[in-house]
mmCIF file of N, CA and C in Angstrom:
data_model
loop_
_atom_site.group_PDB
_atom_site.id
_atom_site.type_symbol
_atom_site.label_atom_id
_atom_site.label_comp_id
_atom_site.label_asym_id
_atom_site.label_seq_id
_atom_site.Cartn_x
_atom_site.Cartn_y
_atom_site.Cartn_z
ATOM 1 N N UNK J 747 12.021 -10.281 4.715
ATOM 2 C CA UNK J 747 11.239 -11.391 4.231
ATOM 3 C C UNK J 747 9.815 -10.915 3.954
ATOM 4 N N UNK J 748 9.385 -11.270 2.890
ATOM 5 C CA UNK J 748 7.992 -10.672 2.390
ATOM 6 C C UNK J 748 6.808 -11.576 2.932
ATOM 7 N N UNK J 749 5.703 -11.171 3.162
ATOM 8 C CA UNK J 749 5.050 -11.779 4.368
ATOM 9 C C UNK J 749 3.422 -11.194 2.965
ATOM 10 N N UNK J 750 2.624 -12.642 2.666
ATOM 11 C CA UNK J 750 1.648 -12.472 2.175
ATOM 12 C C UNK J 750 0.565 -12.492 2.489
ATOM 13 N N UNK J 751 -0.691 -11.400 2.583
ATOM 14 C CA UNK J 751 -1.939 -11.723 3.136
ATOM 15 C C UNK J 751 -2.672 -11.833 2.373
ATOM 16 N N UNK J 752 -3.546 -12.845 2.740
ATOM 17 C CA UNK J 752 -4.951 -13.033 1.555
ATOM 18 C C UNK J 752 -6.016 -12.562 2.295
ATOM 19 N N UNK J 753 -6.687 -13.195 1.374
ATOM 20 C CA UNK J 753 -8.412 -12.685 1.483
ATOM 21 C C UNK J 753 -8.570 -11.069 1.621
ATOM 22 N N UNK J 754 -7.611 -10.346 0.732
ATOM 23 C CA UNK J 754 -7.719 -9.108 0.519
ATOM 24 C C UNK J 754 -8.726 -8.785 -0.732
ATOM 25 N N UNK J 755 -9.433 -7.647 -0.032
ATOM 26 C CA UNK J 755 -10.522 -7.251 -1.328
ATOM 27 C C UNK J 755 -10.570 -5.783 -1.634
ATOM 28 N N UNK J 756 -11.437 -5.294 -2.410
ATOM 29 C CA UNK J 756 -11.610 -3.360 -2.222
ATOM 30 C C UNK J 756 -11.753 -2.987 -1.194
ATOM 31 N N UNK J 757 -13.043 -3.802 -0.454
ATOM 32 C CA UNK J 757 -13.603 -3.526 0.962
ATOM 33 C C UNK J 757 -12.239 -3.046 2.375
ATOM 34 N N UNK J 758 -11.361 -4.215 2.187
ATOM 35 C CA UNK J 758 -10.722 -3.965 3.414
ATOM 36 C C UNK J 758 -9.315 -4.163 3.340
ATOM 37 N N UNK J 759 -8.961 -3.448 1.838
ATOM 38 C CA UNK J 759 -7.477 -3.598 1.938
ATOM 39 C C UNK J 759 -7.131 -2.612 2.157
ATOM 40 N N UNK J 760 -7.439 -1.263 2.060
ATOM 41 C CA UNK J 760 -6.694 -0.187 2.715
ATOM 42 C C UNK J 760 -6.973 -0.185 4.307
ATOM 43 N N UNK J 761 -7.833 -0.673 4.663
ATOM 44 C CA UNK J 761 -7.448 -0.915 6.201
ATOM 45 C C UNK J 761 -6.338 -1.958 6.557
ATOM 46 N N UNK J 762 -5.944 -2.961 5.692
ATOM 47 C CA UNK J 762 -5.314 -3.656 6.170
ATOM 48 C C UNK J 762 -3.908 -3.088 6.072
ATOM 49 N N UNK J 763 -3.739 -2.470 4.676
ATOM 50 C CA UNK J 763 -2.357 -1.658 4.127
ATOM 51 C C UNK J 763 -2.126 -0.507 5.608
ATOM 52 N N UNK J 764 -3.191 -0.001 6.124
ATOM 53 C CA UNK J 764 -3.094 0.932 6.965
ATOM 54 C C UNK J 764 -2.478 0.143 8.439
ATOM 55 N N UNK J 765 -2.894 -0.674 8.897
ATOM 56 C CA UNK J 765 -2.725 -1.459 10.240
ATOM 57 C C UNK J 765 -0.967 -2.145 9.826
ATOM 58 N N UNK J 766 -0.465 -2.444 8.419
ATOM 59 C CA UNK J 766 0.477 -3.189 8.568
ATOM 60 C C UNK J 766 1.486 -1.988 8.222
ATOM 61 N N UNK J 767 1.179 -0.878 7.841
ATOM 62 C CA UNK J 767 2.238 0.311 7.661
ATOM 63 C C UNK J 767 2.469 0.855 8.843
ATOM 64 N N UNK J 768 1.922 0.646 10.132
ATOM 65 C CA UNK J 768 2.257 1.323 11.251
ATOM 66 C C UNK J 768 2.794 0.306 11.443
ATOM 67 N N UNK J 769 2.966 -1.069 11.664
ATOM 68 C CA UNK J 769 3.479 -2.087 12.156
ATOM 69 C C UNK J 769 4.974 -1.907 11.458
ATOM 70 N N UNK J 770 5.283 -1.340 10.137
ATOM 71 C CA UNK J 770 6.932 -0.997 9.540
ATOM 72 C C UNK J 770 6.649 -1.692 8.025
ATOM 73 N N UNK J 771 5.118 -2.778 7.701
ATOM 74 C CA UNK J 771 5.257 -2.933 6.503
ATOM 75 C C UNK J 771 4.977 -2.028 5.094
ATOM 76 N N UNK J 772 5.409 -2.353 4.292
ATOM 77 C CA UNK J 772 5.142 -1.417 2.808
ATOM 78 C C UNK J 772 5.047 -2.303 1.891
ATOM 79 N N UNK J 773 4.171 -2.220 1.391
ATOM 80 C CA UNK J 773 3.305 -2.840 0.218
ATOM 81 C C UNK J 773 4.622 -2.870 -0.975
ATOM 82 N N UNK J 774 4.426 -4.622 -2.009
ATOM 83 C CA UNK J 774 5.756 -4.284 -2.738
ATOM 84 C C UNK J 774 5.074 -5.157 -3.945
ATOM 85 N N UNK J 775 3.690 -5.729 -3.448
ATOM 86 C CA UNK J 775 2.836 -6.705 -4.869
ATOM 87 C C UNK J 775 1.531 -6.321 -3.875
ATOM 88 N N UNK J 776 0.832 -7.290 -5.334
ATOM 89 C CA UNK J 776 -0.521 -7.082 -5.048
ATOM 90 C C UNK J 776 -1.104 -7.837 -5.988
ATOM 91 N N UNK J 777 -2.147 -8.761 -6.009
ATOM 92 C CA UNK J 777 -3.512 -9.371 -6.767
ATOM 93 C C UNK J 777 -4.373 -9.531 -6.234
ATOM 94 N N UNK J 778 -4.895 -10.065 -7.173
ATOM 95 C CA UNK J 778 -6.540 -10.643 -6.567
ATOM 96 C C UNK J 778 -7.037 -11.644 -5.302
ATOM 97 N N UNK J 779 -6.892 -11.560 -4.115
ATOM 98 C CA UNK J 779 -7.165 -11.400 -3.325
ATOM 99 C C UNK J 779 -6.195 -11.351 -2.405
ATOM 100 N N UNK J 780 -4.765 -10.774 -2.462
ATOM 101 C CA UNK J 780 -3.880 -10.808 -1.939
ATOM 102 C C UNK J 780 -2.827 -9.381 -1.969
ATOM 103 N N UNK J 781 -1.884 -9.159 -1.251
ATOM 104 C CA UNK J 781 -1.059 -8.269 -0.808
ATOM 105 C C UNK J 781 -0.099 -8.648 -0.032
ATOM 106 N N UNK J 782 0.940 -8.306 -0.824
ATOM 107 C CA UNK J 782 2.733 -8.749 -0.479
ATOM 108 C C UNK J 782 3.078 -7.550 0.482
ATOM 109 N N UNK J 783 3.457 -7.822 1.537
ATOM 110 C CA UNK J 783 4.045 -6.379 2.157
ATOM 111 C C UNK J 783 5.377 -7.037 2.351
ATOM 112 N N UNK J 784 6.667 -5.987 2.567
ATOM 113 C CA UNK J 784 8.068 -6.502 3.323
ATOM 114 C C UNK J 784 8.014 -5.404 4.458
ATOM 115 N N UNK J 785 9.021 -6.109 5.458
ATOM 116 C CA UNK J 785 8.913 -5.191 6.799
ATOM 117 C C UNK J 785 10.277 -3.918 5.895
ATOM 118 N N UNK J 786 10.395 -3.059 7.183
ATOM 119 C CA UNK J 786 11.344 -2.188 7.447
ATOM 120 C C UNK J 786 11.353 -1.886 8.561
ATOM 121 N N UNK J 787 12.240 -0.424 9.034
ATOM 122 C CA UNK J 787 12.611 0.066 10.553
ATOM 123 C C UNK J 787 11.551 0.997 10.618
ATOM 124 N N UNK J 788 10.369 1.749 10.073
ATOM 125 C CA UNK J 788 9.640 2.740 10.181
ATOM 126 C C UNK J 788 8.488 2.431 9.676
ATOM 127 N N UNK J 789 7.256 3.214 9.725
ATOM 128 C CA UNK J 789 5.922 3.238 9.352
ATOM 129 C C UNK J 789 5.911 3.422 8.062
ATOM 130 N N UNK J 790 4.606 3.000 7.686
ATOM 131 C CA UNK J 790 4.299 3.452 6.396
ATOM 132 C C UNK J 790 3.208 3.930 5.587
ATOM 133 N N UNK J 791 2.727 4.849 4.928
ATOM 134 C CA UNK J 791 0.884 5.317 4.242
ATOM 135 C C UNK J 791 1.476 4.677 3.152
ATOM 136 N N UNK J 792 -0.431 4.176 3.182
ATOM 137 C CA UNK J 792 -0.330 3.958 1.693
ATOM 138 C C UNK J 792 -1.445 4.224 0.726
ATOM 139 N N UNK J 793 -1.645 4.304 -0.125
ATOM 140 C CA UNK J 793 -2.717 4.705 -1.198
ATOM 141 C C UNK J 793 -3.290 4.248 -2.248
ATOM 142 N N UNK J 794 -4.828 4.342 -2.421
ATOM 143 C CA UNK J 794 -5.245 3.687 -3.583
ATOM 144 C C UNK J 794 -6.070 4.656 -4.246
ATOM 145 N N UNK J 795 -5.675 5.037 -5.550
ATOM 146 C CA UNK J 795 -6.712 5.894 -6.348
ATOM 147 C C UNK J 795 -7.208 5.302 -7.103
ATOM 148 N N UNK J 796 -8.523 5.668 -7.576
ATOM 149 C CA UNK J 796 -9.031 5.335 -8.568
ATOM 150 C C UNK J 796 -9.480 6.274 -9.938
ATOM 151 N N UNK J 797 -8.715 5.631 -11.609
ATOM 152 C CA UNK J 797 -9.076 6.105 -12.354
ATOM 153 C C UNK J 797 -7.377 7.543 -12.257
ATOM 154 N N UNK J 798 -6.360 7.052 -11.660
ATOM 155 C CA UNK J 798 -5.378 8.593 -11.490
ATOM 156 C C UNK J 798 -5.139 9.123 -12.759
ATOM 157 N N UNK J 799 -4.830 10.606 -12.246
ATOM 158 C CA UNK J 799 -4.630 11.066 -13.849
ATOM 159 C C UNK J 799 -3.284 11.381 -13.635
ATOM 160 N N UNK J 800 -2.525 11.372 -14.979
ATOM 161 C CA UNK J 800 -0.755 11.706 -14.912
ATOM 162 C C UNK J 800 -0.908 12.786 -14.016
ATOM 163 N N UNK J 801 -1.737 13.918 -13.612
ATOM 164 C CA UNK J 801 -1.548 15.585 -13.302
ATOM 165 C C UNK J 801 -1.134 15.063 -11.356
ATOM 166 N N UNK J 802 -2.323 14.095 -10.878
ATOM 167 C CA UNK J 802 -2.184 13.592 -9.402
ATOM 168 C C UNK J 802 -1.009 12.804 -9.506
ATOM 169 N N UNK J 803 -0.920 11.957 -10.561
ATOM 170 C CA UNK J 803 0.589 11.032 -9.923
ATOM 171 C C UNK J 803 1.660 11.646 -9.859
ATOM 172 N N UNK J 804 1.969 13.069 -10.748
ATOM 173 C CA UNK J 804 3.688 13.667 -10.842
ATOM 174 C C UNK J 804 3.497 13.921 -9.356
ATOM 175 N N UNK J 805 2.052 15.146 -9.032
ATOM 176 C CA UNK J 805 1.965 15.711 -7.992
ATOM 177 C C UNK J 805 2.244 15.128 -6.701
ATOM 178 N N UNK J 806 1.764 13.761 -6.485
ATOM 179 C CA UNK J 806 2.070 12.491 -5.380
ATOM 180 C C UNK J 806 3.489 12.425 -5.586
ATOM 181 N N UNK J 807 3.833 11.980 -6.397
ATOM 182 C CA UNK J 807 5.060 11.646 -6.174
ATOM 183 C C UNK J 807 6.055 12.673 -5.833
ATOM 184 N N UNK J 808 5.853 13.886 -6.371
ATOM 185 C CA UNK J 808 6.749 15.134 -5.856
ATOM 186 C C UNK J 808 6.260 15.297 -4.323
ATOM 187 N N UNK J 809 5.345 14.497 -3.802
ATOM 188 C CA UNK J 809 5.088 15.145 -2.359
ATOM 189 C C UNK J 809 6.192 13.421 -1.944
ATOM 190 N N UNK J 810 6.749 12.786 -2.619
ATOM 191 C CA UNK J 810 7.355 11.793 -1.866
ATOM 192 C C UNK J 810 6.339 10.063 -1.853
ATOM 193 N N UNK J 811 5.524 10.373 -2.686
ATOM 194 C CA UNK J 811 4.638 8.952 -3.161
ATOM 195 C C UNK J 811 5.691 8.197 -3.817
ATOM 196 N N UNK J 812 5.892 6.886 -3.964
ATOM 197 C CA UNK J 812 5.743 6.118 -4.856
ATOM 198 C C UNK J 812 4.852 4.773 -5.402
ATOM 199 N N UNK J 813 4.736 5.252 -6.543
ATOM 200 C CA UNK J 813 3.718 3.963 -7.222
ATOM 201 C C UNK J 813 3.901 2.574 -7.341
ATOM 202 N N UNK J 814 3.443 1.598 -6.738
ATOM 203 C CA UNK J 814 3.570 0.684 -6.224
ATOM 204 C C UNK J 814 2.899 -0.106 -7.969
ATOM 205 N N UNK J 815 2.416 0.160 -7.914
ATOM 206 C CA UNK J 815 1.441 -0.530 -9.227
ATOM 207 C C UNK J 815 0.366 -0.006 -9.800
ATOM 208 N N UNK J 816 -0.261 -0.596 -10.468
ATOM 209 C CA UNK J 816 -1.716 -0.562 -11.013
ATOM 210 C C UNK J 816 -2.418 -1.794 -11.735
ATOM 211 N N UNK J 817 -3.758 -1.764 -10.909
ATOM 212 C CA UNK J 817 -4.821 -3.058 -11.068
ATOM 213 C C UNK J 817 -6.136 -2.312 -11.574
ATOM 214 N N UNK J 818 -6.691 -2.725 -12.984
ATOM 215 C CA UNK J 818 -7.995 -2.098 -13.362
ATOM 216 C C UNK J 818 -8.308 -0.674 -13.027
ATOM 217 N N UNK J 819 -8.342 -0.238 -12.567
ATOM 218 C CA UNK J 819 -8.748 1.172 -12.250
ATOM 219 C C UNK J 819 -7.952 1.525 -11.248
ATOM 220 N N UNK J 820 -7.473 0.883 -10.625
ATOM 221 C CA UNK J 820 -6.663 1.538 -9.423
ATOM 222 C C UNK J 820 -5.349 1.631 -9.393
ATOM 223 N N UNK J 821 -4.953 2.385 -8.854
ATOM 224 C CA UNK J 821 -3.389 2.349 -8.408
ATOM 225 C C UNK J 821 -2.822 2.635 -7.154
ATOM 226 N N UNK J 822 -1.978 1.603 -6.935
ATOM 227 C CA UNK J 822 -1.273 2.030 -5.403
ATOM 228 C C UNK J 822 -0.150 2.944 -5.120
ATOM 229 N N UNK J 823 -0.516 3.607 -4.295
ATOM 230 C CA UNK J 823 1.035 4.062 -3.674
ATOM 231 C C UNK J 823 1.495 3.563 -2.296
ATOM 232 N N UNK J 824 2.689 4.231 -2.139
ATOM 233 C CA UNK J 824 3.271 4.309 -0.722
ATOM 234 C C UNK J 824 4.494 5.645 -0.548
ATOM 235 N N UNK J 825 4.551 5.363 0.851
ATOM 236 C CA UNK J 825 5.642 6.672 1.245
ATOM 237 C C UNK J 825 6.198 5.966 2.691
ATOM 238 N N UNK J 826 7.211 6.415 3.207
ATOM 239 C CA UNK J 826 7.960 6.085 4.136
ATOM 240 C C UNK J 826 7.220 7.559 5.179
ATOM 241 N N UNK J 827 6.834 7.400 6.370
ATOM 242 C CA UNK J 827 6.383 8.753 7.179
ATOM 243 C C UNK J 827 7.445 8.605 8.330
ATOM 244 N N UNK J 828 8.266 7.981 8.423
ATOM 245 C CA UNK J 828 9.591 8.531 9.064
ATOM 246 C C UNK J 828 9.534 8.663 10.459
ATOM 247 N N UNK J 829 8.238 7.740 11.124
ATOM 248 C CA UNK J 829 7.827 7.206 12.298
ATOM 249 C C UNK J 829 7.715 6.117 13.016
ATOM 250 N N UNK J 830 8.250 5.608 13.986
ATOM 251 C CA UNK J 830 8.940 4.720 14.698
ATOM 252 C C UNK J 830 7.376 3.587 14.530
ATOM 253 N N UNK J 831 7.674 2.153 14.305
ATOM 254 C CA UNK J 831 6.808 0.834 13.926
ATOM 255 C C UNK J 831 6.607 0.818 15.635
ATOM 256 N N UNK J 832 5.169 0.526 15.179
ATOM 257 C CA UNK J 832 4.322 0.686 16.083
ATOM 258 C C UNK J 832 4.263 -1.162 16.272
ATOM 259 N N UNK J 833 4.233 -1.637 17.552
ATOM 260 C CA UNK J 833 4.636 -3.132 18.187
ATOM 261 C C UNK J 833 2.977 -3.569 18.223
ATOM 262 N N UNK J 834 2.533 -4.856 17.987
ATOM 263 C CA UNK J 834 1.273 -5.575 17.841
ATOM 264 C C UNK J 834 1.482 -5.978 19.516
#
């Protein structure tokens, strides 16, 4: 079940993407002031570049990234790190 948080901004959404990927969520949407995560059984990183060029995204993704999206200049990723969800 996909679980939505608001009042997400530049400021403090990769902290938030960071606190809910150890918890087992992974980012699956995203807008303006908001972020869709769904759970799973494991942790998760996630990433925001700005401005990526094709040369970083093949490279991410051959390390096991996938691209979640892209908003104005940015783009997200994620990856599965294959580490047991950490309990609130």
């Amino acid at each position: 079940m996909s679980k939505v948080i608001r009042g997400v901004h530049a400021f403090n959404e990769m902290s938030i993407l960071d606190r809910e990927g150890r918890m087992g969520f992974h980012l699956v949407d995203f807008g303006p002031w908001k972020v869709v995560v769904e759970p799973s059984q494991e942790g998760w990183e996630h990433l925001r570049l700005v401005f990526a060029s094709p040369t970083a995204l093949l490279a991410l993704q051959e390390a096991g990234w996938t691209v979640v999206g892209t908003w104005f200049a940015f783009t997200y990723l994620k990856r599965p790190t294959g580490s047991p969800v950490e309990r609130a």
